[in-house]
Every structure is written in structure tokens, then in C-alpha cells.
Coordinates of C-alpha atoms in Angstrom, one line a residue:
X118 CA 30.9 -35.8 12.2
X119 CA 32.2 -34.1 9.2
X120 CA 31.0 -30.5 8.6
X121 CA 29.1 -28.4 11.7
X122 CA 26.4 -26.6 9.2
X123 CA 22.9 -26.6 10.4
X124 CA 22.7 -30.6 9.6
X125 CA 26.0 -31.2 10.9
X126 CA 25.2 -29.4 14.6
X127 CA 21.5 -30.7 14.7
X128 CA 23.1 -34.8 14.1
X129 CA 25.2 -34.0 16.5
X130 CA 23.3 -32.7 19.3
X131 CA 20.9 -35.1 18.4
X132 CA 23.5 -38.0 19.0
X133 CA 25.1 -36.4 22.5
X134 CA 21.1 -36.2 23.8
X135 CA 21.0 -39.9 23.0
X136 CA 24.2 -40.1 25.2
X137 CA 26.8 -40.8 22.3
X138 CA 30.3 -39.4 22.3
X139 CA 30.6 -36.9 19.0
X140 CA 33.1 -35.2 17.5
X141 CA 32.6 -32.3 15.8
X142 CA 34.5 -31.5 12.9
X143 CA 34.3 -28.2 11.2
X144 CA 37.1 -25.6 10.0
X145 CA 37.3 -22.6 11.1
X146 CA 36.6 -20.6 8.3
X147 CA 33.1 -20.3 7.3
X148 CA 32.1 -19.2 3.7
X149 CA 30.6 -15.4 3.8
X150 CA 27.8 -16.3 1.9
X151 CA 24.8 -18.6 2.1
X152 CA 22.2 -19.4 -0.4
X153 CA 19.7 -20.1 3.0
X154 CA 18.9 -16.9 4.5
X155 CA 15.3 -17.9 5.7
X156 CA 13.9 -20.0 7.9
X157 CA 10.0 -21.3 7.6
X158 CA 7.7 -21.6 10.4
X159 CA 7.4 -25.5 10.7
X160 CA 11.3 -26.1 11.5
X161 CA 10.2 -24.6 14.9
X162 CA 9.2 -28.2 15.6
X163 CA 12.3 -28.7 14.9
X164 CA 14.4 -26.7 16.8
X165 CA 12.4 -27.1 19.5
X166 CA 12.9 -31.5 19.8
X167 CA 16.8 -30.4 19.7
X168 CA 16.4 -28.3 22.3
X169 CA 17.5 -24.9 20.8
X170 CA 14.3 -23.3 20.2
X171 CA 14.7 -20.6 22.8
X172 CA 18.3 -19.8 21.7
X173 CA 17.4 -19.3 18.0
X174 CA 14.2 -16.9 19.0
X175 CA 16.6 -14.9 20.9
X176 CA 19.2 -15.1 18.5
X177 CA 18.5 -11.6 16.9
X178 CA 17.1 -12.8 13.6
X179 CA 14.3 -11.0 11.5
X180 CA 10.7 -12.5 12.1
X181 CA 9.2 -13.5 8.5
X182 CA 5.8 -13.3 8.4
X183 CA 5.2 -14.5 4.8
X184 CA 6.4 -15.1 1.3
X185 CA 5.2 -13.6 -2.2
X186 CA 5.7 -14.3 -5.8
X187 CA 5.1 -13.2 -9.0
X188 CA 5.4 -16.6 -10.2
X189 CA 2.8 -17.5 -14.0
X190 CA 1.6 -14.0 -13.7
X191 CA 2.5 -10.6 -13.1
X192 CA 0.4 -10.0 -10.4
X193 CA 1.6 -10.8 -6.6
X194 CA 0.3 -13.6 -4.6
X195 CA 0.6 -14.3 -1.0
X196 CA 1.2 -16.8 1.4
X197 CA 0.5 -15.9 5.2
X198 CA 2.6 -17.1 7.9
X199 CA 0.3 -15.0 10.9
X200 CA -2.3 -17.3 10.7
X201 CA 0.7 -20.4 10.9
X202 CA 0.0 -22.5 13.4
X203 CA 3.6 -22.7 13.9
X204 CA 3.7 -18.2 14.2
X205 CA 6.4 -16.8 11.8
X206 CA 9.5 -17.7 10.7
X207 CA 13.0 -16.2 10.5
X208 CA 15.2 -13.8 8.3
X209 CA 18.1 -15.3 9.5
X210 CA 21.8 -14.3 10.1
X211 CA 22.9 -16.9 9.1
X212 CA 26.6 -17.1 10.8
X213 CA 24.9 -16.4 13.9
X214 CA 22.4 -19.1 13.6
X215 CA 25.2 -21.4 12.6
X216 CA 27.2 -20.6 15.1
X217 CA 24.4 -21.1 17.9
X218 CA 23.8 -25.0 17.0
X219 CA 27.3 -25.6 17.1
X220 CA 27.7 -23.8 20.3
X221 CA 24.2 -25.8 21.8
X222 CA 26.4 -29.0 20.8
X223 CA 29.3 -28.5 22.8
X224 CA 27.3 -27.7 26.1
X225 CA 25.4 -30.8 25.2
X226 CA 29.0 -32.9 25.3
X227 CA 30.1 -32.6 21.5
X228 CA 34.0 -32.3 20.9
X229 CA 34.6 -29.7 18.6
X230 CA 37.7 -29.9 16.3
X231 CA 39.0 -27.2 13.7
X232 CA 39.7 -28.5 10.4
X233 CA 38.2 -31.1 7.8
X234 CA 38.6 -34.8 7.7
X235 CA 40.7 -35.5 4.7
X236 CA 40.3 -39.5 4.7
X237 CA 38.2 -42.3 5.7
X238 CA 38.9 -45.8 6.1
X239 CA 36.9 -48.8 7.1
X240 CA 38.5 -51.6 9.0
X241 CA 36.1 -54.1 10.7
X242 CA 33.2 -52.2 12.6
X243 CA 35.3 -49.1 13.1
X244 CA 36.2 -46.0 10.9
X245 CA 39.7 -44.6 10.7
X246 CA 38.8 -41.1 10.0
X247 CA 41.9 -38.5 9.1
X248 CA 41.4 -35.1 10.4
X249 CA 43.9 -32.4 9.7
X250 CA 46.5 -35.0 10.0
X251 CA 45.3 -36.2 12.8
X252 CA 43.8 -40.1 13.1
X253 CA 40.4 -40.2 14.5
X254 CA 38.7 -43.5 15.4
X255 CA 34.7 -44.0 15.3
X256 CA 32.0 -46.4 15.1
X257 CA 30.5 -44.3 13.2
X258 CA 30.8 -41.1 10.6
X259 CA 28.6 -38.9 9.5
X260 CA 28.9 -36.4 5.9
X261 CA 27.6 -33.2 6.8
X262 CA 29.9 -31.6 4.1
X263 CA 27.5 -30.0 2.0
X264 CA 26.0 -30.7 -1.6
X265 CA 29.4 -32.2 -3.1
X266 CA 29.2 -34.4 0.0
X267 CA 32.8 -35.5 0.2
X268 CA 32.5 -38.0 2.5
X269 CA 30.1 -40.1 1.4
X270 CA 31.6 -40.2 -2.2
X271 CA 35.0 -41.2 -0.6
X272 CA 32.8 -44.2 1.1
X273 CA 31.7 -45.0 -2.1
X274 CA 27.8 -43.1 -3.3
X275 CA 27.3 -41.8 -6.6
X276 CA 26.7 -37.7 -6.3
X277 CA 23.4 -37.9 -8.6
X278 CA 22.4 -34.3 -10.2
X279 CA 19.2 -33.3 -12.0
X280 CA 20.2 -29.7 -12.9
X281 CA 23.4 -26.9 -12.4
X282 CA 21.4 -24.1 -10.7
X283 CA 23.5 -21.2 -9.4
X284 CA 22.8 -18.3 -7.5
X285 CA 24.4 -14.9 -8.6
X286 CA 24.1 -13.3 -5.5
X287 CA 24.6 -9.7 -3.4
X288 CA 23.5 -8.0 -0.1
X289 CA 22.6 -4.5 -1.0
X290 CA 21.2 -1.7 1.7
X291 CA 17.9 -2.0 2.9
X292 CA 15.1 0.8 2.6
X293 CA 14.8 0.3 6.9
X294 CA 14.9 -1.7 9.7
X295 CA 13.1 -2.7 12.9
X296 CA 9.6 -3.9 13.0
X297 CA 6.6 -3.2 15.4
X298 CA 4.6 -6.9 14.4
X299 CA 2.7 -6.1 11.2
X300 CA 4.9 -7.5 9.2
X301 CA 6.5 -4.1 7.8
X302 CA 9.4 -2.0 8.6
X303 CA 9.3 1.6 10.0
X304 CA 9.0 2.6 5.9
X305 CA 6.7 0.4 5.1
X306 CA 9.2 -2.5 4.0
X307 CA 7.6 -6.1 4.2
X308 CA 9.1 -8.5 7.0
X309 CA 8.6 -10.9 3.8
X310 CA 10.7 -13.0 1.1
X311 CA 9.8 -12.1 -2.5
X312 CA 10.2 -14.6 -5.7
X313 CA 9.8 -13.5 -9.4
X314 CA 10.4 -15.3 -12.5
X315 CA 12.2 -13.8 -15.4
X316 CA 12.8 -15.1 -18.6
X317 CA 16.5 -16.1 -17.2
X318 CA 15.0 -18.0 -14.1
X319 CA 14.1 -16.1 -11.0
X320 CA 15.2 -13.3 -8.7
X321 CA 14.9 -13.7 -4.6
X322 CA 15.1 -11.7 -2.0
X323 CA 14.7 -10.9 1.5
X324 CA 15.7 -9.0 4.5
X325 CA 18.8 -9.6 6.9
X326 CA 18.8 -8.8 10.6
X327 CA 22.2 -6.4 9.6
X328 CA 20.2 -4.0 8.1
X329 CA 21.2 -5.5 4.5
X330 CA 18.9 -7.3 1.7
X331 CA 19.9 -10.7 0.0
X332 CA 19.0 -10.3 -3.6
X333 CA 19.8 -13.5 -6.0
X334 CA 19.3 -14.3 -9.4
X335 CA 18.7 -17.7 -10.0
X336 CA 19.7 -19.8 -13.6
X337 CA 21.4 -22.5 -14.9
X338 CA 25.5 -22.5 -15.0
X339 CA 26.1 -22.5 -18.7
X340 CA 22.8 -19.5 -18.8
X341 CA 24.5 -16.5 -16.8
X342 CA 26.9 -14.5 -19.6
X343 CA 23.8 -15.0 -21.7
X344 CA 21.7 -13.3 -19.1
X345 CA 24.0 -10.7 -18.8
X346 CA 24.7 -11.6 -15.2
X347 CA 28.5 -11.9 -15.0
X348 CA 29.6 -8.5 -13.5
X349 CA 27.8 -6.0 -10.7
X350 CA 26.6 -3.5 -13.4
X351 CA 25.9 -6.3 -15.6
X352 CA 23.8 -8.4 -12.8
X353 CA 22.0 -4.5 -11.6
X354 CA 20.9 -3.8 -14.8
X355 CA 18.7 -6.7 -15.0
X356 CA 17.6 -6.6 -11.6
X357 CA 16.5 -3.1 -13.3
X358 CA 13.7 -4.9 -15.2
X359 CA 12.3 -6.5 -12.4
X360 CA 8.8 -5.3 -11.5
X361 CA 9.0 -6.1 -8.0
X362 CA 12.5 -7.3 -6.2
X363 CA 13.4 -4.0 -7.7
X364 CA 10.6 -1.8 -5.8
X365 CA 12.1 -3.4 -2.7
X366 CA 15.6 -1.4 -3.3
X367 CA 16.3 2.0 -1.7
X368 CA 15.8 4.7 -4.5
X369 CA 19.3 5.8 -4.8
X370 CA 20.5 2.7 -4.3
X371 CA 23.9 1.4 -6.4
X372 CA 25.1 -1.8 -7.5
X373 CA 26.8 -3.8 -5.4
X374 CA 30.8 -3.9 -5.6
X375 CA 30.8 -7.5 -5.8
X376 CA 28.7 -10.9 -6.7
X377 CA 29.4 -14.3 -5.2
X378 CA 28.2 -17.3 -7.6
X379 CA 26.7 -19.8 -5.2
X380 CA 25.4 -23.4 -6.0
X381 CA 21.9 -24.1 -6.0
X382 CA 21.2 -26.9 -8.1
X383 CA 19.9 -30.0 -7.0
X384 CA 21.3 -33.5 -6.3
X385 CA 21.6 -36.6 -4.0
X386 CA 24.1 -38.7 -2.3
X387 CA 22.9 -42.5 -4.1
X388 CA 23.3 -44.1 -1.5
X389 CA 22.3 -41.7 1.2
X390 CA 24.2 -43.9 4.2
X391 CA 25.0 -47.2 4.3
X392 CA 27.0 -49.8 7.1
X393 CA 28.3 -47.2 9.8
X394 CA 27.7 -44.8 7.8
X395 CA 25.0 -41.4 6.9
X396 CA 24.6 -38.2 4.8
X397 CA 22.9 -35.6 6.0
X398 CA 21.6 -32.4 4.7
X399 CA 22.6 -31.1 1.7
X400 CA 25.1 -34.0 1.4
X401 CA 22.0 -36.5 1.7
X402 CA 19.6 -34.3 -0.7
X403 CA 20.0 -30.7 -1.7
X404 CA 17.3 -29.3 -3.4
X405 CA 16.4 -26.3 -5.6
X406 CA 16.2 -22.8 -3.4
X407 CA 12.8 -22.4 -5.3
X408 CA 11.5 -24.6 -2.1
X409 CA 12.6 -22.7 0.6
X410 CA 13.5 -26.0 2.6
X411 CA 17.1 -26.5 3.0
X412 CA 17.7 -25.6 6.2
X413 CA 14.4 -27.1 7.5
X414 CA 15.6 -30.2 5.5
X415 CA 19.0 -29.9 7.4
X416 CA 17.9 -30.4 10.4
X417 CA 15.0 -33.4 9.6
X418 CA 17.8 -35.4 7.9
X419 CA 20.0 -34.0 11.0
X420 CA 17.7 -35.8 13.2
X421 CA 16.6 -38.7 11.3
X422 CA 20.1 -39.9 10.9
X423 CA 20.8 -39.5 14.4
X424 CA 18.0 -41.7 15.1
X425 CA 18.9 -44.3 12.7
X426 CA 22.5 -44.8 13.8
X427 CA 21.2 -44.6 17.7
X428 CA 19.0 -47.7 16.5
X429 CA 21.8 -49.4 14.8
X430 CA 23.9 -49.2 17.7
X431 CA 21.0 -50.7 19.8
X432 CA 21.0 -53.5 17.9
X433 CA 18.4 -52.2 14.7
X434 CA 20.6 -53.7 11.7
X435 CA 17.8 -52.5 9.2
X436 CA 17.8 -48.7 10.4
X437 CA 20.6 -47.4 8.6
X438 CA 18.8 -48.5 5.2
X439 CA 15.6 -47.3 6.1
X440 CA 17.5 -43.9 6.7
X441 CA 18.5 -44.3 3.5
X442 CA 15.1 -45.1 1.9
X443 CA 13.4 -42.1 3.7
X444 CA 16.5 -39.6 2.1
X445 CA 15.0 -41.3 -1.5
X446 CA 11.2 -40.9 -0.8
X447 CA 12.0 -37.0 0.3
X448 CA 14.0 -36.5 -2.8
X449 CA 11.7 -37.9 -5.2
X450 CA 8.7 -36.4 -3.5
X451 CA 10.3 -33.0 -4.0
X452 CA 11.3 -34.0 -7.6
X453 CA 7.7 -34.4 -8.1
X454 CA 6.7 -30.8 -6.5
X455 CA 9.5 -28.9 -8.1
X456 CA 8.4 -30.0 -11.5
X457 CA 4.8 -29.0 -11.0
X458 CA 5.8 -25.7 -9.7
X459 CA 8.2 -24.8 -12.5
X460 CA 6.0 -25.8 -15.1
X461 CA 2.9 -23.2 -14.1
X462 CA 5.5 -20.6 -15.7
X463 CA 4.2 -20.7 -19.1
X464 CA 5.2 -17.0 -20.3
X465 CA 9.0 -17.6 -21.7
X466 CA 10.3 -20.0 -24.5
X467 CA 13.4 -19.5 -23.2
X468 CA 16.2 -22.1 -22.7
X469 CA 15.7 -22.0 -18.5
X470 CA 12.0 -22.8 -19.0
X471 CA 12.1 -25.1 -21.9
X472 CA 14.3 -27.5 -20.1
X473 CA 11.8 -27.6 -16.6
X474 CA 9.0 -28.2 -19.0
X475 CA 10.8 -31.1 -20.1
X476 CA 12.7 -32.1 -17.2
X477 CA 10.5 -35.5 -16.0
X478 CA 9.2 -35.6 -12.5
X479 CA 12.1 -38.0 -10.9
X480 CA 14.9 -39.0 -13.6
X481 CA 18.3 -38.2 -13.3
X482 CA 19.8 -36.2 -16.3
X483 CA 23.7 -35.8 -14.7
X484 CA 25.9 -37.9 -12.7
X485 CA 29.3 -37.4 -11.1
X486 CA 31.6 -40.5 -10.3
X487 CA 32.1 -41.6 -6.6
X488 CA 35.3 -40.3 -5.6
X489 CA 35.9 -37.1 -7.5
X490 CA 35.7 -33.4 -6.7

């Protein structure tokens, strides 16, 4: 198992519940930042089939109780989580939240080892896997790395991308914390997430159980000097024109003292998995942060995959490609969704807009070659 992110832990735990020997391979060093800071209320199915539901609800996150946008139109609109079914979702710390599915894997048998796996061979039915040096032998491997998913482009799958999103992105002081149910904090700040378009793309944000706000402005690559996005001032001055990420800010509030880029665009491993072999997560299909679903996703494929190669063991020759098929059908599905939902912006002519109106529902407009990176 190569990478112990939320899709990495969940495959694994799935696996050890299934009685397989895993091991866990993850370095030690986690980035700071995350573009996925929120969880949404149907993952708690979820959690709760991998046996960690209880551990993330005490886990000290935020409860989310909705999400709002200014998204076509000025004006706010809502979308209620308190009448969910499923109750709230989560403002997550994300280290923490990490951290806690790796942690559920080892008690459920998974062998944890620091570092990265830096080689893959096939001989046979087995895989000679090279971690930190170190020679690993499996039946089978699984690429949990992430949306450049390294592993599965070493194997031999086409990293297909429709778009180079990135996330300029800071924490910044919040206005309060704590939270008595309503939804709001102590002043009056919204246990919510907030979306608004710009002519540029789109600014997020949301609170963080350390008392912090994630803030991000979301555009194209080759977009972000042109936006003026580039530096702290640069990046607070057009959260400045904002009509309502802005009103979230503490008054005297100051830029922040330093941005992290992040990537957000989407892509997919072509093939997703293949003999012995599975992506997961964003590695499998990472999608645009406008859907709010990777971590949700990271655990389905998580799970899914787990399944699939449980099967194949078993005897199931055709589950690993129907893995694979159900990776495509998400992917385009969401292709489908993300275009219809870009294109009710109609207010900017701007080069960000004018390439989701013409972006078509499912094709491809970038690839990278297997094996680079």
C-alpha cells in the first residue's frame, strides 16, 4: 500500500478486516497543507462500514452544518445539512483525521513502514515492491500516492488531465470559536463552508477546529500572476473585493505571511488498476475542489478497491476490471456534473469562464506520459 492518506488507511483497513496481511507505506513527513478541509455528511456511511466512525466524531473536528455560495448571482444560497439524514458533517483537522485512519489500521493488523516505495516490479503473480531501499514482496499493490499517482504510472496507466486548477491558499485568524448547535459561533460566525465566483475562478472557505480559517482562491495555473495572486498582499487584496469570504475575516485582520500553491485540478489514472494491481483516491480520480468530494471519494475508492482485490484473491478474475470500470463511470459522471455547474456562471467573459463553457462534458484536453513526474 503506497501512501496512508484518507484512501490509502481506508484500503487498508478495509483489506486487514477482510483478514489480509497489509503493509502500510507512508513517510513520515506529511505536507502542512491540504486542499480537503471538509468532510460532507454521507461519508458517515462510510466511516462507519470501516469501523472508525466513533473515532472521527470524537476526533475534535468542527461540525458543518451546511454550505453556501454566491455562485450565477450575487445573492447567497443555501444548502442545509440539519435536516441530512446523515446529521452534519465535519470542518476537519485534517492531520488529525489522517492520522486517526492510519492509527485504526495498525490496531486492525496493518504494518506500518516510514518512507515511499521507489520501485515496482512484476514477476509472475507477485510484486517486487522497493521501499526506502528495502525489497518488499506482495500479491498485491495498491497507489494511494495522490493525484500524480506514481505508482500506477510506473505500472504502466496514462495520468489523463482535463484542466490545471490550483489553489492559492492561507489559514488566516478566525472571528471565534466554539459552537452551542445552531450552526454559529459565539459571534455569530457560521459553522459553514462558503464558495464565490470571481471573475478569476472562485474563493473558498471554511472554519478549522485550531481556531484558524482556510481561505483559497481557486484558478487555472497559467491564470494566477494575471489575477494578481502571486504574493500575500497581492492574493489579500483581491480577497478585498470579495463580497462575502471577505465578511467572514476578523476586521483588523492582516494578510497572511505566506501562501501555499496547492493542486486542484482534475485527472485520472487510465487505467485505474489492472492485474494485481489498484489506484485509489486521488490517484484513481481526483476531481475539481468545486465538488466538495475528495475525501468522501477517498474512502469509496478506498473501499471499493479493497473489495475488488479481496474478490480476486477469492478466485473473481473479472473484479479487478470492474474496479476499474466503476473509477471510469465516477469520473465521467462527475465530468458531466462539473460542467453543468460551471457553466450556470454566466457573468464574466473571462479566460477561466470561457474555457468551462467550452470545456465538453467528458473529453480529455491534457495527457501526461506513463512513467514521468
Amino acid at each position: 500500500m503506497a501512501g496512508g492518506g484518507p484512501a490509502g488507511a481506508a484500503t487498508a483497513l478495509a483489506l486487514a478486516h477482510s483478514g489480509a496481511e497489509v503493509v502500510l507505506v507512508h513517510p513520515d513527513s506529511a505536507p502542512e497543507w491540504r486542499v480537503g478541509e471538509s468532510l460532507a455528511p454521507p461519508a458517515r456511511t462510510l466511516l462507519e462500514r470501516l469501523g472508525v466512525l466513533d473515532r472521527v466524531a470524537t476526533g475534535g473536528h468542527l461540525p458543518c452544518y451546511g454550505n453556501r455560495s454566491a455562485w450565477g448571482r450575487a445573492a447567497l444560497t443555501t444548502s442545509d445539512f440539519v435536516r441530512s439524514p446523515y446529521g452534519p458533517g465535519w470542518h476537519l483537522d485534517r492531520r488529525r483525521f489522517d492520522a486517526s485512519l492510519r492509527e485504526a489500521a495498525r490496531d486492525a493488523g496493518v504494518r506500518y513502514r516510514p518512507g515511499s516505495v521507489t520501485g515496482v516490479t512484476r514477476t509472475g503473480n507477485h510484486w517486487r515492491a522497493t521501499v526506502s531501499g528495502a525489497e518488499v514482496t506482495a500479491s498485491y499493490v495498491v497507489d494511494a500516492t495522490g493525484a500524480r499517482a506514481r505508482l500506477a504510472r510506473r505500472i504502466g496507466a496514462r495520468l489523463v488531465h482535463t484542466d490545471h486548477l490550483v489553489a492559492i491558499t492561507a489559514r488566516v485568524p478566525n472571528t471565534g470559536q466554539g459552537g452551542d448547535g445552531s450552526g454559529r459561533f459565539e459571534d455569530g460566525t457560521e459553522h459553514t463552508s462558503l464558495i464565490e465566483s470571481t471573475p478569476f475562478g472562485w474563493w473558498y472557505t471554511a472554519p478549522l477546529p485550531s481556531g484558524e480559517r482556510v481561505v483559497m482562491a481557486v484558478t487555472d495555473a497559467d491564470l494566477v500572476g494575471q489575477a494578481g495572486l502571486r504574493t500575500p498582499d497581492g492574493w489579500w487584496a483581491a480577497l478585498g473585493l470579495s463580497r462575502h469570504i471577505g465578511a467572514r475575516l476578523p476586521v483588523h485582520a492582516r494578510p497572511p505571511e505566506r501562501l501555499a500553491v496547492l493542486r486542484a485540478g482534475t485527472s485520472r489514472a487510465l487505467p485505474a488498476a489492472g492485474p494485481g494491481w489498484a489506484a485509489v483516491g486521488d490517484a484513481a480520480t481526483a476531481t475539481d475542489p468545486v465538488a466538495a468530494r475528495g475525501i468522501t471519494s477517498a474512502l469509496a475508492t478506498g473501499i471499493a478497491a479493497a473489495g475488488a482485490l479481496t474478490a480476486n484473491a477469492g478466485g473473481d478474475e473479472d473484479a479487478i476490471r470492474r474496479y476499474a470500470g466503476l473509477v471510469t463511470g465516477v469520473h465521467t459522471e462527475f465530468l458531466h456534473a462539473r460542467a453543468a455547474y460551471y457553466r450556470i456562471e454566466r457573468r464574466w467573459d473571462t479566460p477561466f469562464w470561457l474555457r468551462r463553457r467550452r470545456l465538453p462534458d467528458h473529453s480529455p484536453l491534457l495527457q501526461a506520459p506513463a512513467g514521468t513526474g
